Coordinates of C-alpha atoms and ligand atoms in Angstrom, one line a residue:
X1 CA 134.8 81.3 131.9
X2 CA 137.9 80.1 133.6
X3 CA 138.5 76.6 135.1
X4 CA 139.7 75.6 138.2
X5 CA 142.1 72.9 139.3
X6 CA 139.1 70.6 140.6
X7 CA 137.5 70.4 137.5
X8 CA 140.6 70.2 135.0
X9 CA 141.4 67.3 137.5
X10 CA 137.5 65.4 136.4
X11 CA 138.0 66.6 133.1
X12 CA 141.4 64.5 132.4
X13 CA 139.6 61.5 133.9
X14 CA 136.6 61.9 130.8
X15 CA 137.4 58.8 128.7
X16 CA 138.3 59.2 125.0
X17 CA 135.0 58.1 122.7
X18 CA 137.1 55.3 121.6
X19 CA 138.1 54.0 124.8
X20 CA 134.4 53.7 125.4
X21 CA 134.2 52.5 121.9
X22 CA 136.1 49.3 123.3
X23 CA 134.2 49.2 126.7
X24 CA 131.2 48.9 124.4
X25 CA 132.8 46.4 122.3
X26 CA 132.7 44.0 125.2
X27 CA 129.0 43.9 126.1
X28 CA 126.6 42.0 124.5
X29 CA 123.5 44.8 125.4
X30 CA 125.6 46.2 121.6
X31 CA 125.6 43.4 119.5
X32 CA 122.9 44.2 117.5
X33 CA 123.4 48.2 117.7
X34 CA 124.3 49.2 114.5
X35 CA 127.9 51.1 114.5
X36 CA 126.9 54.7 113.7
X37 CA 123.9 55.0 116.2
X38 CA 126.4 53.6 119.1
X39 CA 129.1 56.0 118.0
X40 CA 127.0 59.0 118.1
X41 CA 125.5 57.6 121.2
X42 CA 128.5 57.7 122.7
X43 CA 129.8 61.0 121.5
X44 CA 126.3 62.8 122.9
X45 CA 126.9 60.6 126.5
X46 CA 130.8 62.6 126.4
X47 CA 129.7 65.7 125.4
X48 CA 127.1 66.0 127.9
X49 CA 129.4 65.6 130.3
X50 CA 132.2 67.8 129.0
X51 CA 130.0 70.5 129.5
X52 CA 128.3 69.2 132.6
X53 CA 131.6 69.5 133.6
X54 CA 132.4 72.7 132.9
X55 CA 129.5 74.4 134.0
X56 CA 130.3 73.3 137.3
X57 CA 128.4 70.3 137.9
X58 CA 130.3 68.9 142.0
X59 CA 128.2 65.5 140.9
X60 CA 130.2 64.5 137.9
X61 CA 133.6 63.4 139.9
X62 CA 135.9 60.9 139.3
X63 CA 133.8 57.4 140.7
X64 CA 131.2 59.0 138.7
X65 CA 133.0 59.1 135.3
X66 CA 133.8 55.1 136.2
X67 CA 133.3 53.0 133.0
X68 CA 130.5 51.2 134.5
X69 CA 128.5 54.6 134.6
X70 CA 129.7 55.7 131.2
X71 CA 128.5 52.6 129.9
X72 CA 125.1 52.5 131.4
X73 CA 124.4 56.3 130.0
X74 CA 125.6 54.7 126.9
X75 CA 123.3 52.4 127.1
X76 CA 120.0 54.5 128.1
X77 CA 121.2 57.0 125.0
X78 CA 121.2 54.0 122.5
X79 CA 117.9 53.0 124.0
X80 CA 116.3 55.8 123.2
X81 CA 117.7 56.1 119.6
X82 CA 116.7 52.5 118.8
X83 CA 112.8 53.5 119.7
X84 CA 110.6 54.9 117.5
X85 CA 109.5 58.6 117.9
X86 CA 106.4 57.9 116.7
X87 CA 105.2 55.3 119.8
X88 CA 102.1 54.2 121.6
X89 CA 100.7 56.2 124.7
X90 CA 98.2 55.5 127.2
X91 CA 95.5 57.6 127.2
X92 CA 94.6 58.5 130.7
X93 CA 92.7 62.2 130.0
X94 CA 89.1 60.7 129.2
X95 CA 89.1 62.6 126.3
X96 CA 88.0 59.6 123.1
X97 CA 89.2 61.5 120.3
X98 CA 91.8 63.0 121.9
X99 CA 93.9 64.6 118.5
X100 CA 96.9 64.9 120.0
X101 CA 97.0 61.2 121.1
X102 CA 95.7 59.8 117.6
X103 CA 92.1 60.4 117.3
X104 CA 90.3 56.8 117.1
X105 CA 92.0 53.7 117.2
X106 CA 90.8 51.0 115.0
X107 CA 88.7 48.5 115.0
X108 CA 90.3 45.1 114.8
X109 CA 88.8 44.3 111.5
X110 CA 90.1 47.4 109.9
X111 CA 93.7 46.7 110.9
X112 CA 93.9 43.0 109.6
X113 CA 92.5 44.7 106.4
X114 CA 94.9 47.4 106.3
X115 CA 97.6 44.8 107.2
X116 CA 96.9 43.0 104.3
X117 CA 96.7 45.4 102.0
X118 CA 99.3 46.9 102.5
X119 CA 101.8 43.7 102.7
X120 CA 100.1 42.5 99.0
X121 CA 99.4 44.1 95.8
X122 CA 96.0 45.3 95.6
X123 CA 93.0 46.4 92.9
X124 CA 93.7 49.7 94.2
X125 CA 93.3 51.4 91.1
X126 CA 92.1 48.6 89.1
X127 CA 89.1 47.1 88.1
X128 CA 88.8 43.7 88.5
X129 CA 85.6 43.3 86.3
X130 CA 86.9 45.0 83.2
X131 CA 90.2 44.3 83.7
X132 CA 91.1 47.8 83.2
X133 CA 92.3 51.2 85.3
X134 CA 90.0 52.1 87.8
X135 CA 89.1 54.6 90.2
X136 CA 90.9 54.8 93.8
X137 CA 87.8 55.6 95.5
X138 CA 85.4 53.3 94.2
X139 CA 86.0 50.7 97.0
X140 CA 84.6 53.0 99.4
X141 CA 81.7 54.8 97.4
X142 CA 79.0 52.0 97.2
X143 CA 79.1 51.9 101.1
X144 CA 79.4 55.1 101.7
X145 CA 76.3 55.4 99.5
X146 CA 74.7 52.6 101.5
X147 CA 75.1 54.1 104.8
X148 CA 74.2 57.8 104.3
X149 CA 72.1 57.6 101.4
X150 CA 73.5 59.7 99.1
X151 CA 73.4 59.7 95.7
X152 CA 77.6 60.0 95.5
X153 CA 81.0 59.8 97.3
X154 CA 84.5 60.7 97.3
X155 CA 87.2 60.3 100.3
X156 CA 90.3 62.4 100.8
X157 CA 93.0 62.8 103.2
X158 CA 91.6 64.9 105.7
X159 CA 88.3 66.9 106.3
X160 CA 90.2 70.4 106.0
X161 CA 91.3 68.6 102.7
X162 CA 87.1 67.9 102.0
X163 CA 86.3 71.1 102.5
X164 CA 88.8 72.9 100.9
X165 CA 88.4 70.9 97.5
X166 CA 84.5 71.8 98.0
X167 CA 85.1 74.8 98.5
X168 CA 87.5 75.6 95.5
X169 CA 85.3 73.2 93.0
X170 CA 81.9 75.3 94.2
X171 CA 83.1 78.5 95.0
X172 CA 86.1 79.8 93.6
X173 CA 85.6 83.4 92.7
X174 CA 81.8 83.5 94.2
X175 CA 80.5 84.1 97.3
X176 CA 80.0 81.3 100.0
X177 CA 77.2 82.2 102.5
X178 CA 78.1 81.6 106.0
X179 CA 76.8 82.9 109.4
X180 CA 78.7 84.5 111.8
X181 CA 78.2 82.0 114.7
X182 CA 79.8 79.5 112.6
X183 CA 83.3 80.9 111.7
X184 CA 85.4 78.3 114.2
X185 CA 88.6 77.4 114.4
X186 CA 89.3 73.7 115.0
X187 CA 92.9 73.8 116.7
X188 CA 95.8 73.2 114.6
X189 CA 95.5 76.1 112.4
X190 CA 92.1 75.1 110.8
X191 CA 90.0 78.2 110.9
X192 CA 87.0 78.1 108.5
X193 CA 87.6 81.8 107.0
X194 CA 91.1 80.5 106.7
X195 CA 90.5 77.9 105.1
X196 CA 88.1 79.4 102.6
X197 CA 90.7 82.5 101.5
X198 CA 93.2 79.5 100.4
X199 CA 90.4 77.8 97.8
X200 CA 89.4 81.4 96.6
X201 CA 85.7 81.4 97.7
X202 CA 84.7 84.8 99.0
X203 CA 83.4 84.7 102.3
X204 CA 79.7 86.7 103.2
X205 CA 79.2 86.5 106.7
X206 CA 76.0 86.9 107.7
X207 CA 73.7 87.2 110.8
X208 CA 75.4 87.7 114.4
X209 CA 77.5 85.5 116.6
X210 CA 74.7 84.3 118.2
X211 CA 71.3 84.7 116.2
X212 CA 70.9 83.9 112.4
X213 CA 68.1 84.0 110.6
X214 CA 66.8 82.5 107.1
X215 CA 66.5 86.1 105.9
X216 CA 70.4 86.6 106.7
X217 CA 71.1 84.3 103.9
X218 CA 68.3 85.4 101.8
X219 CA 69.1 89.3 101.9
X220 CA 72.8 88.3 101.4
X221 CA 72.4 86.1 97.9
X222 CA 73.5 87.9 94.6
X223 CA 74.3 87.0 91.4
X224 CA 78.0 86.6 92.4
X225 CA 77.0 84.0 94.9
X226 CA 78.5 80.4 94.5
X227 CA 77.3 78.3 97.9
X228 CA 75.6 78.3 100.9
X229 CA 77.8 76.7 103.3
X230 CA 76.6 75.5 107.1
X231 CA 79.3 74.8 109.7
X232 CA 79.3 72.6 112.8
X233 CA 80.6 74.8 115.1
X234 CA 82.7 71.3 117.1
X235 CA 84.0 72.6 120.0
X236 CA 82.0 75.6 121.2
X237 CA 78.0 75.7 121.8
X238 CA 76.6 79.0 121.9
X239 CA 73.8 79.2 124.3
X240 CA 71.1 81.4 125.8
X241 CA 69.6 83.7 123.4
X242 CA 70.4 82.3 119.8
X243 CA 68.5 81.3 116.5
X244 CA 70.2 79.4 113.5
X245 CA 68.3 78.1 110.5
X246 CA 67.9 74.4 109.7
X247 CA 69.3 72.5 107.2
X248 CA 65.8 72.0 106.2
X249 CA 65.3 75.6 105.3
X250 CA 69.0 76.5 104.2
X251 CA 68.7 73.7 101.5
X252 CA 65.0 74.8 100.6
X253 CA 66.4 78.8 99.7
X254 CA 69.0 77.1 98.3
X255 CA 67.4 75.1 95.6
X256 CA 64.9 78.4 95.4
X257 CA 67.9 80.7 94.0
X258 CA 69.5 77.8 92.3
X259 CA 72.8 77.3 94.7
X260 CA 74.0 74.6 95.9
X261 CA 74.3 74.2 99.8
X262 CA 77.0 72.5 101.8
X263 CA 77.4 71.0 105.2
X264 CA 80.7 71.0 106.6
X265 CA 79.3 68.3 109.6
X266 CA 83.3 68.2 111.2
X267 CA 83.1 64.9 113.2
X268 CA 80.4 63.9 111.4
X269 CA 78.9 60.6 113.1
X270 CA 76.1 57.9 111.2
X271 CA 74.4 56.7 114.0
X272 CA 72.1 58.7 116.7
X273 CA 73.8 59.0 119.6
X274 CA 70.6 60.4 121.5
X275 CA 69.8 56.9 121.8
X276 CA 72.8 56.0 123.9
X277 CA 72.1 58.6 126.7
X278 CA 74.8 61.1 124.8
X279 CA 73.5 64.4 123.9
X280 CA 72.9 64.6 120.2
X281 CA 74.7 65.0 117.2
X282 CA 73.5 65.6 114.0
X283 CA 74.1 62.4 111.4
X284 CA 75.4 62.1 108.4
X285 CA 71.7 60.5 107.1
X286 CA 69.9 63.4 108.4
X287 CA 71.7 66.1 106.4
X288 CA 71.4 63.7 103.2
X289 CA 67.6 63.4 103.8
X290 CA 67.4 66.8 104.1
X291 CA 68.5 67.7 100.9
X292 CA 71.9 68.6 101.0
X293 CA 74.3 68.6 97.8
X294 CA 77.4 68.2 99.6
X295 CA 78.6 67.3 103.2
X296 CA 82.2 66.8 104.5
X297 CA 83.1 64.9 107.4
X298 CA 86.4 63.4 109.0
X299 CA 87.2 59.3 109.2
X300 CA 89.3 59.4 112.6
X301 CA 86.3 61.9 114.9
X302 CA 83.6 60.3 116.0
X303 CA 83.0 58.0 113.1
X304 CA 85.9 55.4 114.8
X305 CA 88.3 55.3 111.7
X306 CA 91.6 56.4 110.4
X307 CA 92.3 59.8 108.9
X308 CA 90.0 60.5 106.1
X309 CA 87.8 63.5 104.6
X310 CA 84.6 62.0 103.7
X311 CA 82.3 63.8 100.6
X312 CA 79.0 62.8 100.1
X313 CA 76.3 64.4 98.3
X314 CA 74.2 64.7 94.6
X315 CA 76.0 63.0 92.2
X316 CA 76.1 66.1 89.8
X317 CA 78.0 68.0 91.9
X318 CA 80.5 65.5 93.3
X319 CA 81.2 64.6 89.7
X320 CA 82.8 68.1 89.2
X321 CA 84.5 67.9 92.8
X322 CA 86.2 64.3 91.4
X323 CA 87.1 66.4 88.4
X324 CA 89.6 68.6 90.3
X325 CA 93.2 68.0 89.6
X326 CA 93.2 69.8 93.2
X327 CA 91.8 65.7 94.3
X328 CA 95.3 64.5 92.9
X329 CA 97.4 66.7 95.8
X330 CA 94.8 65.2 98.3
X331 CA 94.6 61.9 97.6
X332 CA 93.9 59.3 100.2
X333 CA 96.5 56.7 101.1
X334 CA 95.9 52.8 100.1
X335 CA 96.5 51.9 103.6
X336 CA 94.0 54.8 105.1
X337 CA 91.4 53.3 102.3
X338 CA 91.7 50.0 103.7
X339 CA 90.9 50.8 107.1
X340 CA 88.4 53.3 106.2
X341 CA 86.5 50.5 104.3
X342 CA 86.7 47.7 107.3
X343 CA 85.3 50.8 109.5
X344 CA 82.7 51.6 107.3
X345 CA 81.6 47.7 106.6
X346 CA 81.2 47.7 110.6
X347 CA 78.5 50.1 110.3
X348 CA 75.5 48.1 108.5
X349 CA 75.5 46.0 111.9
X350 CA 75.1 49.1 114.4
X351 CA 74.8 47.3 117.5
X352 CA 78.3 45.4 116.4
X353 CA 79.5 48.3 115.1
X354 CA 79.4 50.0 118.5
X355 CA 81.2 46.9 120.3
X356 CA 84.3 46.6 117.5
X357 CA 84.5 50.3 116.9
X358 CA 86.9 51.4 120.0
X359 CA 85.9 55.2 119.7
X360 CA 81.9 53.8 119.4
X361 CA 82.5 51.3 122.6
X362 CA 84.3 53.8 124.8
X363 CA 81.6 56.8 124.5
X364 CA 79.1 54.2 125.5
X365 CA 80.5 52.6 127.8
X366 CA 78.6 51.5 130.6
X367 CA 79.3 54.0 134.1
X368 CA 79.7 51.0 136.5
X369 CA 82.0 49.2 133.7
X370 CA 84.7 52.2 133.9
X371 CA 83.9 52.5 137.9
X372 CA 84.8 48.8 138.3
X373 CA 87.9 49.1 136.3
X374 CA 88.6 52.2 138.5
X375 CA 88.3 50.2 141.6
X376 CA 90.7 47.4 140.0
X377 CA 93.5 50.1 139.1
X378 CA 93.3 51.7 142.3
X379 CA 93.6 47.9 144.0
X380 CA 96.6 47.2 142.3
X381 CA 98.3 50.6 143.1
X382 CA 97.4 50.3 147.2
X383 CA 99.0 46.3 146.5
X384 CA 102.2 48.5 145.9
X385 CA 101.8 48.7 150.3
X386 CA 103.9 51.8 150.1
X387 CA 102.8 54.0 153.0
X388 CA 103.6 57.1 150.7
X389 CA 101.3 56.5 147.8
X390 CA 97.2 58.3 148.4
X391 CA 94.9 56.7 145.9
X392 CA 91.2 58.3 145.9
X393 CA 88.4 56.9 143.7
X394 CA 87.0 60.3 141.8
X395 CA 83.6 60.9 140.0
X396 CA 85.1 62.5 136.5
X397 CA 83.6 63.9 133.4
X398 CA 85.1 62.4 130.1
X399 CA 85.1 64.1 126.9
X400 CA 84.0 62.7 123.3
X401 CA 86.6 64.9 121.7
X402 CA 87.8 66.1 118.1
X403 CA 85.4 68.7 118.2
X404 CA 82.0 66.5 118.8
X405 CA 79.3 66.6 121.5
X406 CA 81.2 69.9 123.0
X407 CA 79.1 70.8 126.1
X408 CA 78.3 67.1 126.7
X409 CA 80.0 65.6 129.9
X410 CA 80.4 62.0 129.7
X411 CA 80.3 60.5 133.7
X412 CA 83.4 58.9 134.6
X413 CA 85.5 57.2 137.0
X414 CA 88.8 57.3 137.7
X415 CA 91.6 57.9 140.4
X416 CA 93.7 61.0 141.7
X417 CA 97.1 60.1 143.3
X418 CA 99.7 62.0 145.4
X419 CA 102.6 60.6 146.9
X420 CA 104.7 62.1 149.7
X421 CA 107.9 63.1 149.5
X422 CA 107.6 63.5 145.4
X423 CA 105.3 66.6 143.9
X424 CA 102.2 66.2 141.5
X425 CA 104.2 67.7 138.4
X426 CA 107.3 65.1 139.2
X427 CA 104.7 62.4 139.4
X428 CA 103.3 63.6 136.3
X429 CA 106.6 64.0 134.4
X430 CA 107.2 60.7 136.0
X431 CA 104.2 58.8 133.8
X432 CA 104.9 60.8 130.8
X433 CA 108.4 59.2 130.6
X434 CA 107.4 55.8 131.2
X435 CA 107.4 53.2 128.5
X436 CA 104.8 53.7 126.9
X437 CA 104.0 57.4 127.9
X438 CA 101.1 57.3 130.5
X439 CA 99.2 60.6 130.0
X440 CA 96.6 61.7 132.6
X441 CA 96.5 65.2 134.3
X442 CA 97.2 67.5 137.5
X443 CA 93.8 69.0 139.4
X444 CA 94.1 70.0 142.6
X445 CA 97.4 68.9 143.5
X446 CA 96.6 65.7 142.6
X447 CA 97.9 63.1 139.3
X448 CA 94.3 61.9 137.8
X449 CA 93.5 59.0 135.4
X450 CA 90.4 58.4 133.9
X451 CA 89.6 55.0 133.1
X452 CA 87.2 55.5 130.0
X453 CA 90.1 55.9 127.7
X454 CA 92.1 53.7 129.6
X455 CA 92.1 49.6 128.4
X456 CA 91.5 47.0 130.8
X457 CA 95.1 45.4 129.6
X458 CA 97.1 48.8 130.5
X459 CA 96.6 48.5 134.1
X460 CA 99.3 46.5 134.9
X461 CA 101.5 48.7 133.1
X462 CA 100.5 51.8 135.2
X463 CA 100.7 49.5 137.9
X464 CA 104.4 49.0 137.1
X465 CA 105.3 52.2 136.1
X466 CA 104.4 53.2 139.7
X467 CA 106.1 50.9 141.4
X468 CA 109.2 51.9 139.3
X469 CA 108.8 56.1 140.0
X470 CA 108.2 54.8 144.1
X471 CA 111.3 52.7 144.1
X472 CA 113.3 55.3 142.0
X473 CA 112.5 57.9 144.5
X474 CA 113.2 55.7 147.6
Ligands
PLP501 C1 87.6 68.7 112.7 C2 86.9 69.6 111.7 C3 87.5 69.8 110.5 C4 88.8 69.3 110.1 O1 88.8 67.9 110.0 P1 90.1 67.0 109.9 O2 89.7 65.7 109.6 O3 90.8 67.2 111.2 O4 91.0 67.6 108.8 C5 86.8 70.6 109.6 N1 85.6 71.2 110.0 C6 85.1 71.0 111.2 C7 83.8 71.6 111.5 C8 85.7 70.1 112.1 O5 85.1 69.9 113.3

């Protein structure tokens, strides 16, 4: 690619990286930068133009190379590489455990645990009675126990960890009994027959996609089976002409043939939400009454706290899944446990439970709560007074989430904007790149928030971040 006299002309006027070096030198916005990350800040601002350059860019000319521009770029590139990747978002999609976003967000009482916990030494794997080594999980068992009523617990990292180290303690080499309509995949690679390959169980499918029947499983067990295994099916329903067999039944062939049975529950939730108005979801108490020797859950879905595969069950059989050296490779984190414990305390108080839990408060929240905070949002935005800007007040239907309550539509509020002169995807691009991030979604043409996910404290942020995009785009 040849270049011609123009350009060779802007690209002599491209400062040296240690000329801006001593521009830099001179601000104070660098005091604190440490050396290296302004270097290579700098470097990446002059490379990016270089080639700007030479691919022919007519903006990049020589007022636009001045050291005051150079410096600003400088500035917004070392911005950027002083902030954490890893950074807060508001949640405008109305979806409450919303896994790409983070799942649940704790409760207040679980973070000041996990705060001090983690700043201290702790009994984590000591035992303060004896004086002796103790276990990691025990801090969390006797609630657990507590709570759901069974006879045992374990934690570990994740519930595709729970599973799996079920799975391969129960089943590896056997059979495990499962019925067609409940081979899912979660997202993020989790597929049940997956899954069950990896530990070394053998999987039976039985039954159809939509209708199972207790003589499935019956006609399918053999000597070589190891487990029955029942699967919340999270984020599908399959409705219209279907049959599946209760846990009731499933744990009474079970104990029948002499096999243990295990409930893989996904979210897995300890109080009814069928009393709140939300459709229902079975508990973690029901499949323990029923009989069941095993069920998994996760800590971050609808039980409200941080990443954690939860195991309870009969104690015979969860002493062999402790027993794993597989448990070692899965092991939960001291900071999860803290938060997981705080989360769990919460729960012996529902009604407080479901005012300090934020995942808890926000599926329950009350319609005209969210509506009002609609209104507010859309108040502040029309105080902007720029003739541009169409705000309209929209009935929505919020999600729970991480695979719970999947056909359930939770009635929401929130508010669908256009502005002229600036498309729904720039507007949209335009939130997403604010700081923090302001996630919502584009339907029909128009930028929507719903305020179920969205805290009463972030509104002046979206407030701002609009004002910012209107007066960018003047
Ligand atoms: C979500 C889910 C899992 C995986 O749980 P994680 O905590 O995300 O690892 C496993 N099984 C079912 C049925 C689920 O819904």
């Amino acid at each position: 690619m040849g270049i011609d006299e123009k350009q060779r002309s802007v690209l002599k006027m491209l400062p040296g990286v240690d000329h801006v070096l001593e521009l830099a030198g001179k601000d104070d916005y660098f005091t604190n930068i440490p050396k290296s990350v302004l270097v290579l800040s700098i470097r990446l601002v002059v490379e990016a133009l270089r080639i700007s350059i030479l691919e022919g860019n007519e903006e990049i000319t020589a007022t636009s190379l001045s050291d005051y521009l150079i410096i600003e770029k400088v500035k917004q590139s070392v911005k950027s590489a002083m902030t954490p990747n890893l950074k807060r978002t508001i949640n405008g999609t109305g979806v409450v455990v919303h896994t790409n976003l983070g799942r649940s967000l704790l409760a207040s009482s679980a973070v000041e645990h996990l705060c001090e916990v983690s700043t201290r030494y702790s009994n984590l794997e000591f035992d303060l009675g004896t004086g002796k080594r103790g276990l990691r999980y025990s801090c969390v068992e006797d609630i657990l126990c507590e709570l759901s009523g069974a006879e045992a617990a374990m934690v570990v990292n994740n519930n595709a960890g729970a599973v799996l180290l079920c799975l391969e303690t129960l089943a590896k080499g056997k059979e495990a009994i499962v019925s067609r309509g409940e081979l899912v995949e979660i997202g993020g690679s989790f597929r049940i027959p997956d899954v069950m390959a990896r530990s070394g169980a053998i999987l039976k499918e039985v039954g159809t996609t939509n209708r199972t029947h207790l003589r499935d499983y019956e006609n399918a067990i053999s000597n070589d089976t190891g487990l029955l295994l029942k699967v919340h099916t999270s984020n599908y329903s399959i409705v219209g002409f279907t049959a599946s067999v209760s846990v009731n039944d499933m744990v009474a062939l079970a104990l029948k043939h002499d096999i243990p049975f295990m409930e893989d529950l996904g979210s897995g939730t300890l109080i009814d939400f069928s009393k709140y108005g939300l459709s229902k979801e079975p508990t973690v108490q029901e499949s323990v009454t029923s009989g069941a020797d095993v069920v998994t859950f996760s800590g971050d879905k609808l039980l409200g706290g941080p990443q954690a595969g939860i195991i309870v069950g009969k104690k015979d059989i969860l002493d062999k899944i402790k027993k794993n050296p597989i448990t070692r490779a899965l092991r939960i984190d001291k900071l999860t446990l803290a938060a997981l414990e705080s989360t769990l305390r919460l729960y012996r108080d529902e009604e407080k439970a479901i005012q300090a839990i934020p995942t808890l408060r926000m599926l329950t929240f009350p319609f005209v709560y969210i509506e009002e905070k609609a209104k507010q949002l859309a108040k502040m935005l029309e105080d902007l007074n720029d003739p541009r800007l169409c705000i309209r007040l929209l009935n929505l239907s919020s999600r729970a989430g991480g695979g719970a309550l999947p056909i359930m539509d939770l009635p929401s509020k929130g508010i669908g904007c256009s502005v002229k002169g600036i498309s729904t995807n720039a507007i949209e691009r335009s939130m997403r790149e604010n700081m923090p991030p302001v996630i919502g979604r584009i339907e029909e043409d128009l930028f929507i928030m719903d305020l179920r996910t969205i805290q009463e404290d972030e509104l002046e942020i979206i407030k701002n971040a609009f004002d910012k995009m209107l007066k960018k785009a003047r």
